[in-house]
Tab-separated table of C-alpha atoms in Angstrom:
chain	number	residue	atom	x	y	z
A	28	MET	CA	-18.716	-14.109	-40.379
A	29	LYS	CA	-17.644	-10.491	-40.260
A	30	ILE	CA	-17.016	-9.082	-37.256
A	31	ILE	CA	-16.465	-5.313	-37.592
A	32	VAL	CA	-14.083	-3.504	-34.567
A	33	ASP	CA	-13.601	0.243	-34.059
A	34	ALA	CA	-9.203	-0.001	-34.760
A	35	MET	CA	-8.724	3.471	-32.795
A	36	SER	CA	-11.049	3.210	-29.749
A	37	GLY	CA	-9.373	2.565	-26.670
A	38	ASP	CA	-6.486	2.396	-24.616
A	39	ASN	CA	-4.582	0.909	-26.479
A	40	ALA	CA	-5.211	2.217	-29.674
A	41	PRO	CA	-4.837	0.866	-32.091
A	42	GLU	CA	-1.608	-1.427	-32.312
A	43	GLU	CA	-3.137	-3.713	-29.918
A	44	ILE	CA	-6.570	-3.636	-30.769
A	45	VAL	CA	-5.131	-4.423	-34.534
A	46	LYS	CA	-2.850	-6.865	-33.332
A	47	GLY	CA	-6.017	-8.744	-31.363
A	48	ALA	CA	-7.499	-8.826	-34.304
A	49	VAL	CA	-5.709	-9.990	-36.381
A	50	LYS	CA	-5.047	-12.959	-34.004
A	51	ALA	CA	-8.892	-13.541	-34.172
A	52	ARG	CA	-9.036	-14.022	-37.875
A	53	ASP	CA	-6.290	-16.098	-37.968
A	54	GLU	CA	-7.331	-18.358	-34.676
A	55	LEU	CA	-11.053	-18.313	-35.001
A	56	GLY	CA	-11.470	-17.934	-39.408
A	57	VAL	CA	-13.509	-15.086	-38.807
A	58	ASP	CA	-12.969	-11.587	-41.801
A	59	ILE	CA	-12.278	-8.571	-40.063
A	60	ILE	CA	-13.062	-5.261	-40.597
A	61	LEU	CA	-10.965	-2.160	-39.186
A	62	VAL	CA	-12.374	1.208	-39.079
A	63	GLY	CA	-10.138	4.041	-38.291
A	64	LYS	CA	-7.355	5.985	-39.751
A	65	GLN	CA	-6.204	4.332	-42.932
A	66	GLU	CA	-2.934	5.384	-43.149
A	67	VAL	CA	-2.438	4.535	-39.699
A	68	VAL	CA	-4.366	1.029	-39.541
A	69	SER	CA	-2.427	0.203	-43.296
A	70	SER	CA	1.239	0.672	-41.145
A	71	LEU	CA	0.332	-1.744	-38.367
A	72	LEU	CA	-0.713	-4.882	-40.778
A	73	GLU	CA	2.614	-4.048	-43.153
A	74	SER	CA	4.146	-7.578	-42.536
A	75	THR	CA	0.513	-8.963	-41.813
A	76	ASP	CA	-1.009	-11.067	-44.771
A	77	LYS	CA	-3.859	-9.311	-45.592
A	78	LYS	CA	-6.352	-11.873	-46.372
A	79	GLY	CA	-9.510	-11.134	-44.780
A	80	LEU	CA	-8.752	-7.456	-43.421
A	81	GLU	CA	-10.620	-5.142	-44.974
A	82	ILE	CA	-9.954	-1.522	-43.935
A	83	VAL	CA	-13.006	1.415	-43.454
A	84	ASP	CA	-11.365	4.860	-42.914
A	85	ALA	CA	-12.199	6.688	-40.496
A	86	ARG	CA	-11.059	10.638	-39.779
A	87	ASP	CA	-12.060	11.206	-36.032
A	88	VAL	CA	-12.140	9.424	-32.853
A	89	ILE	CA	-14.122	9.352	-29.647
A	90	SER	CA	-12.253	10.908	-26.254
A	91	MET	CA	-13.452	10.135	-22.493
A	92	GLU	CA	-13.734	13.537	-22.995
A	93	ASP	CA	-16.620	13.809	-25.666
A	94	ASP	CA	-19.982	14.273	-24.540
A	95	PRO	CA	-21.287	10.644	-24.400
A	96	SER	CA	-24.463	11.844	-25.457
A	97	THR	CA	-24.256	13.328	-28.643
A	98	ALA	CA	-20.576	11.804	-29.362
A	99	THR	CA	-21.465	9.903	-32.135
A	100	ARG	CA	-23.612	12.915	-33.588
A	101	ARG	CA	-21.326	15.519	-33.718
A	102	LYS	CA	-18.286	13.219	-34.694
A	103	LYS	CA	-20.134	10.936	-37.902
A	104	ASP	CA	-16.740	10.547	-38.758
A	105	SER	CA	-14.888	9.099	-35.864
A	106	SER	CA	-14.227	5.379	-35.883
A	107	MET	CA	-16.984	4.490	-33.495
A	108	ALA	CA	-19.805	6.197	-35.051
A	109	VAL	CA	-18.532	4.912	-39.099
A	110	ALA	CA	-17.883	1.143	-37.528
A	111	LEU	CA	-21.575	1.841	-36.116
A	112	ASN	CA	-22.874	3.036	-39.093
A	113	LEU	CA	-21.037	-0.190	-40.939
A	114	LEU	CA	-23.168	-2.641	-38.091
A	115	LYS	CA	-26.446	-1.316	-38.974
A	116	GLU	CA	-26.388	-1.698	-42.437
A	117	GLY	CA	-25.464	-5.240	-42.613
A	118	THR	CA	-21.856	-4.882	-43.902
A	119	GLY	CA	-20.881	-7.065	-41.059
A	120	ASP	CA	-22.538	-9.387	-38.231
A	121	ALA	CA	-21.098	-7.787	-34.740
A	122	MET	CA	-19.395	-5.065	-33.732
A	123	ILE	CA	-16.635	-4.190	-31.429
A	124	SER	CA	-15.312	-1.167	-29.851
A	125	ALA	CA	-12.869	-0.513	-26.912
A	126	GLY	CA	-14.216	2.957	-26.253
A	127	SER	CA	-16.205	4.855	-24.359
A	128	THR	CA	-19.142	2.890	-22.651
A	129	GLY	CA	-21.535	6.106	-22.849
A	130	ALA	CA	-20.745	6.565	-26.445
A	131	LEU	CA	-21.217	3.657	-27.757
A	132	LEU	CA	-23.936	3.047	-25.953
A	133	THR	CA	-26.101	5.859	-27.181
A	134	GLY	CA	-24.371	5.480	-30.091
A	135	ALA	CA	-25.754	1.931	-30.837
A	136	THR	CA	-29.272	2.705	-29.613
A	137	LEU	CA	-29.522	5.525	-31.837
A	138	THR	CA	-27.970	3.870	-35.258
A	139	VAL	CA	-27.972	0.170	-34.745
A	140	LYS	CA	-31.726	0.791	-32.556
A	141	ARG	CA	-33.382	-1.054	-29.637
A	142	ILE	CA	-34.601	-4.034	-30.676
A	143	HIS	CA	-38.433	-3.633	-31.123
A	144	GLY	CA	-40.233	-3.270	-27.588
A	145	ILE	CA	-37.134	-3.291	-25.853
A	146	ARG	CA	-37.203	-0.032	-23.066
A	147	ARG	CA	-34.268	-0.116	-22.666
A	148	ALA	CA	-30.953	-1.537	-23.288
A	149	ALA	CA	-28.274	-3.164	-20.600
A	150	LEU	CA	-24.371	-3.321	-19.728
A	151	ALA	CA	-24.550	-7.188	-18.870
A	152	PRO	CA	-21.216	-8.321	-17.872
A	153	VAL	CA	-20.673	-12.231	-16.360
A	154	LEU	CA	-18.228	-11.767	-13.360
A	155	PRO	CA	-16.184	-14.170	-12.014
A	156	ALA	CA	-18.370	-16.824	-9.656
A	157	GLY	CA	-17.932	-19.979	-9.937
A	158	GLU	CA	-17.653	-22.396	-12.529
A	159	ASN	CA	-20.207	-20.852	-14.847
A	160	GLY	CA	-19.669	-16.814	-13.800
A	161	VAL	CA	-22.882	-15.022	-13.105
A	162	MET	CA	-24.345	-12.193	-14.726
A	163	LEU	CA	-24.990	-8.292	-13.343
A	164	ILE	CA	-27.933	-6.971	-15.505
A	165	ASP	CA	-27.744	-3.893	-15.548
A	166	CYS	CA	-24.191	-2.593	-13.783
A	167	GLY	CA	-24.493	1.206	-15.440
A	168	ALA	CA	-26.269	1.895	-18.884
A	169	ASN	CA	-29.347	3.047	-17.021
A	170	VAL	CA	-29.362	4.353	-13.415
A	171	ASP	CA	-32.900	5.569	-13.598
A	172	CYS	CA	-34.875	2.381	-13.797
A	173	THR	CA	-38.597	1.727	-14.023
A	174	ALA	CA	-39.437	-2.369	-13.197
A	175	GLU	CA	-40.725	-3.310	-16.021
A	176	TYR	CA	-36.645	-2.311	-17.143
A	177	LEU	CA	-36.075	-4.967	-14.606
A	178	LEU	CA	-38.228	-7.180	-15.956
A	179	GLN	CA	-37.050	-7.395	-19.280
A	180	PHE	CA	-33.155	-7.684	-18.047
A	181	ALA	CA	-34.358	-10.501	-15.983
A	182	TYR	CA	-35.648	-12.224	-19.320
A	183	MET	CA	-32.616	-10.664	-21.373
A	184	GLY	CA	-30.240	-12.132	-19.024
A	185	SER	CA	-32.038	-15.549	-18.444
A	186	PHE	CA	-32.104	-15.619	-21.946
A	187	TYR	CA	-27.817	-15.099	-22.384
A	188	ALA	CA	-27.051	-17.324	-19.754
A	189	SER	CA	-28.172	-20.179	-21.154
A	190	LYS	CA	-26.915	-19.941	-24.648
A	191	LEU	CA	-23.750	-18.532	-23.643
A	192	MET	CA	-23.096	-19.070	-19.704
A	193	LYS	CA	-24.197	-22.920	-20.194
A	194	CYS	CA	-27.123	-22.699	-17.253
A	195	GLU	CA	-29.387	-24.675	-17.372
A	196	ASN	CA	-32.926	-22.943	-16.543
A	197	PRO	CA	-30.699	-20.267	-14.660
A	198	ARG	CA	-31.446	-18.600	-11.621
A	199	VAL	CA	-32.087	-14.904	-11.629
A	200	GLY	CA	-32.019	-13.072	-8.039
A	201	LEU	CA	-32.699	-9.299	-7.312
A	202	LEU	CA	-29.805	-7.430	-6.313
A	203	ASN	CA	-31.498	-5.991	-2.768
A	204	ILE	CA	-30.421	-4.668	0.829
A	205	GLY	CA	-31.572	-7.867	1.968
A	206	THR	CA	-33.501	-11.598	1.213
A	207	GLU	CA	-36.369	-11.146	3.044
A	208	ASP	CA	-40.119	-10.445	0.094
A	209	THR	CA	-40.132	-7.150	2.110
A	210	LYS	CA	-37.012	-5.998	1.721
A	211	GLY	CA	-35.751	-2.454	-0.846
A	212	GLY	CA	-37.840	1.054	-1.676
A	213	GLU	CA	-40.864	1.290	-4.123
A	214	LEU	CA	-38.399	-0.082	-7.860
A	215	GLN	CA	-37.612	-3.345	-5.743
A	216	HIS	CA	-40.891	-4.121	-4.845
A	217	GLN	CA	-42.538	-3.307	-7.608
A	218	ALA	CA	-39.929	-5.423	-9.641
A	219	PHE	CA	-39.893	-8.097	-7.190
A	220	GLU	CA	-43.766	-8.474	-7.728
A	221	LEU	CA	-42.779	-9.131	-11.543
A	222	LEU	CA	-40.350	-11.431	-11.482
A	223	SER	CA	-42.304	-13.248	-9.204
A	224	ARG	CA	-45.045	-12.980	-11.641
A	225	ALA	CA	-42.695	-13.902	-14.259
A	226	SER	CA	-41.987	-17.135	-12.665
A	227	GLU	CA	-44.880	-18.325	-11.787
A	228	GLU	CA	-45.741	-18.586	-15.346
A	229	GLY	CA	-42.594	-20.536	-15.800
A	230	ARG	CA	-40.742	-18.220	-18.344
A	231	ILE	CA	-38.199	-17.099	-15.834
A	232	ASN	CA	-36.588	-19.214	-12.471
A	233	PHE	CA	-36.942	-16.493	-9.694
A	234	VAL	CA	-34.857	-17.371	-6.678
A	235	GLY	CA	-35.973	-13.930	-5.104
A	236	ASN	CA	-34.022	-11.257	-3.405
A	237	VAL	CA	-29.186	-11.599	-3.207
A	238	GLU	CA	-27.758	-9.607	-1.222
A	239	GLY	CA	-24.362	-8.346	-2.366
A	240	THR	CA	-22.835	-10.946	0.053
A	241	GLY	CA	-24.398	-13.652	-2.177
A	242	VAL	CA	-23.256	-12.205	-5.817
A	243	PHE	CA	-19.968	-14.621	-5.453
A	244	SER	CA	-21.276	-17.316	-3.363
A	245	GLY	CA	-23.629	-19.400	-6.365
A	246	GLU	CA	-26.847	-18.079	-5.546
A	247	ALA	CA	-28.114	-16.361	-8.522
A	248	ASP	CA	-26.702	-17.335	-12.133
A	249	VAL	CA	-28.411	-13.745	-13.131
A	250	ILE	CA	-28.353	-10.832	-11.042
A	251	VAL	CA	-30.423	-8.077	-11.677
A	252	SER	CA	-30.344	-4.185	-11.033
A	253	ASP	CA	-31.174	-1.157	-11.588
A	254	GLY	CA	-27.771	0.845	-13.491
A	255	PHE	CA	-26.897	2.693	-10.313
A	256	SER	CA	-26.430	-0.304	-8.103
A	257	GLY	CA	-25.073	-2.332	-10.796
A	258	ASN	CA	-22.055	0.396	-11.281
A	259	ILE	CA	-21.742	0.847	-7.488
A	260	MET	CA	-21.709	-3.215	-6.424
A	261	LEU	CA	-19.343	-3.932	-10.629
A	262	LYS	CA	-17.400	-1.349	-9.520
A	263	THR	CA	-16.795	-2.732	-5.450
A	264	ALA	CA	-16.243	-6.152	-6.825
A	265	GLU	CA	-12.927	-5.226	-9.467
A	266	GLY	CA	-11.379	-3.358	-6.275
A	267	VAL	CA	-11.632	-6.176	-3.959
A	268	ILE	CA	-10.397	-8.415	-6.450
A	269	LYS	CA	-7.290	-6.028	-7.150
A	270	TYR	CA	-6.420	-5.420	-3.440
A	271	MET	CA	-6.758	-8.866	-3.005
A	272	MET	CA	-4.530	-9.908	-5.535
A	273	LYS	CA	-1.519	-7.419	-3.927
A	274	GLU	CA	-1.332	-8.741	-0.717
A	275	LEU	CA	-1.748	-11.744	-1.667
A	276	LYS	CA	0.999	-11.500	-3.463
A	277	GLY	CA	3.046	-9.034	-0.864
A	278	VAL	CA	2.502	-12.284	1.755
A	279	PHE	CA	3.837	-14.789	-0.766
A	280	TYR	CA	6.778	-12.111	-1.384
A	281	ALA	CA	6.901	-12.146	2.180
A	282	SER	CA	9.554	-14.252	3.314
A	283	LEU	CA	11.948	-17.703	1.532
A	284	LYS	CA	8.838	-19.965	2.910
A	285	ASN	CA	6.405	-17.812	1.657
A	286	LYS	CA	8.223	-17.632	-1.901
A	287	LEU	CA	8.885	-21.839	-2.030
A	288	ALA	CA	5.372	-21.810	-0.919
A	289	ALA	CA	4.615	-19.787	-4.043
A	290	GLY	CA	6.039	-21.629	-6.305
A	291	ILE	CA	4.824	-24.892	-5.551
A	292	MET	CA	0.907	-23.679	-6.052
A	293	LYS	CA	2.547	-21.577	-9.109
A	294	SER	CA	0.401	-23.228	-11.551
A	295	ASP	CA	-2.903	-23.151	-9.234
A	296	LEU	CA	-2.389	-19.094	-8.790
A	297	GLN	CA	-1.895	-18.400	-12.340
A	298	ALA	CA	-5.295	-20.298	-12.579
A	299	MET	CA	-6.874	-18.135	-10.397
A	300	LYS	CA	-5.433	-14.874	-11.710
A	301	LYS	CA	-6.691	-15.940	-14.802
A	302	SER	CA	-9.922	-16.301	-14.052
A	303	LEU	CA	-9.921	-13.303	-12.113
A	304	ASP	CA	-8.505	-11.242	-15.291
A	305	VAL	CA	-10.458	-9.185	-17.322
A	306	ASN	CA	-8.164	-10.068	-20.213
A	307	GLU	CA	-9.717	-13.140	-20.452
A	308	VAL	CA	-13.322	-12.227	-20.165
A	309	GLY	CA	-13.399	-9.700	-23.419
A	310	GLY	CA	-16.080	-7.470	-23.483
A	311	THR	CA	-19.201	-6.456	-22.179
A	312	ALA	CA	-21.906	-7.084	-24.042
A	313	LEU	CA	-24.991	-4.454	-25.108
A	314	ILE	CA	-27.890	-6.944	-24.786
A	315	GLY	CA	-31.306	-5.208	-25.935
A	316	ILE	CA	-29.208	-3.765	-29.176
A	317	SER	CA	-30.103	-5.384	-32.461
A	318	ARG	CA	-27.659	-6.125	-34.022
A	319	PRO	CA	-24.676	-8.277	-31.967
A	320	VAL	CA	-22.341	-4.845	-30.550
A	321	ILE	CA	-19.630	-5.243	-27.118
A	322	LYS	CA	-17.859	-3.575	-25.602
A	323	ALA	CA	-13.875	-4.126	-24.743
A	324	HIS	CA	-12.131	-3.021	-21.997
A	325	GLY	CA	-10.779	0.288	-21.688
A	326	SER	CA	-7.269	-1.161	-21.168
A	327	SER	CA	-7.679	-4.288	-23.689
A	328	ASN	CA	-4.606	-5.534	-24.790
A	329	ALA	CA	-4.354	-7.578	-27.926
A	330	ALA	CA	-5.414	-10.623	-26.025
A	331	SER	CA	-8.859	-8.769	-24.189
A	332	ILE	CA	-10.106	-7.989	-28.085
A	333	PHE	CA	-8.716	-11.397	-29.110
A	334	ALA	CA	-11.422	-12.426	-26.190
A	335	ALA	CA	-13.730	-9.564	-27.214
A	336	ILE	CA	-14.516	-10.655	-30.986
A	337	ARG	CA	-14.284	-14.834	-29.565
A	338	GLN	CA	-17.194	-12.951	-27.725
A	339	ALA	CA	-19.167	-11.484	-30.421
A	340	ILE	CA	-18.524	-14.561	-32.598
A	341	GLU	CA	-20.891	-16.502	-30.098
A	342	PHE	CA	-23.348	-14.081	-29.787
A	343	TYR	CA	-24.299	-13.481	-32.830
A	344	ASN	CA	-24.359	-17.357	-32.975
A	345	SER	CA	-26.253	-17.649	-29.947
A	346	GLY	CA	-29.742	-16.686	-31.529
A	347	ILE	CA	-30.441	-14.781	-27.814
A	348	ILE	CA	-31.916	-11.816	-30.276
A	349	SER	CA	-34.852	-13.983	-31.677
A	350	ASP	CA	-35.296	-15.572	-28.259
A	351	ILE	CA	-35.739	-12.052	-26.813
A	352	GLU	CA	-37.900	-10.503	-29.891
A	353	ASN	CA	-39.437	-13.865	-30.396
A	354	ASN	CA	-40.458	-13.567	-25.932
A	355	ILE	CA	-41.419	-9.236	-26.063
A	356	ASP	CA	-44.922	-9.968	-25.488
A	357	TYR	CA	-44.279	-11.336	-22.200
A	358	MET	CA	-41.787	-8.806	-20.521
A	359	LYS	CA	-44.243	-5.485	-21.340
A	360	VAL	CA	-46.326	-4.875	-18.133
A	361	LYS	CA	-49.707	-4.640	-19.209
A	362	GLN	CA	-51.751	-1.746	-18.331
A	363	GLU	CA	-54.734	-2.570	-15.866
């Protein structure tokens, strides 16, 4: 298997990107195609065994200041654009990038293309909750959604949760301002009806509306949302986690007694911190694209890139794309 890695995008590129890719080559047994400035990437591999590593030259880089809607078209020789073209051509089996989310999503949609019949690809991070986590789909790719988009998100999220999160008959919830069937605006009402119908047909396991407070309490395995609400949910959760970890650290350093308690609980605290660490997750899958694309965190270090490559391998081997293709007829709203 070959994984294409955008070596020049991200806050810590290219050093951490290359380091994580080499670690994946060594420990996961995959070949790696590093896309970026030949001389820069080569210099980082001077003392490394080159077996299983390939460099594809790309002279430009897409920055966060570039317009995401046109970036890959205007900068055709950027590491992201070249990597996406390699994926489209079948040179590699999956692709990861820590670059601009908007540019990657737009580039993947225009270059690699969506699965036939899918209206919009979605960003679907897995958040820490319970044993398997909870998927939030969509978290920002599609600000304006239709009920059909949300229906397709539910199917795609359900396939992902079943195959990669190991959830048997994953429970699908609709993010809303209340749990009652009548809550929400017109979009939520229409989506609720479509999701209920799909559940009655036995195609998904829809459990109804889920409030923000229920996202992390195990009420559902997949949370379906428009990208606007989902992004607010995601960013709020990230902020709360950072705040709580900071406050918890302050508590344990407040006195000698607390420091001793922290020492006793060290292994448990480290396990909790690890479960909330974005570097352990790796990245976010772009679900609905015809080939596996993983968006790594912008601040990814080597450990995060390694995890993103592992995620890309699992995504490729899971058969999710085939599941979506085989069920596409059920994921469309029939015109009356």
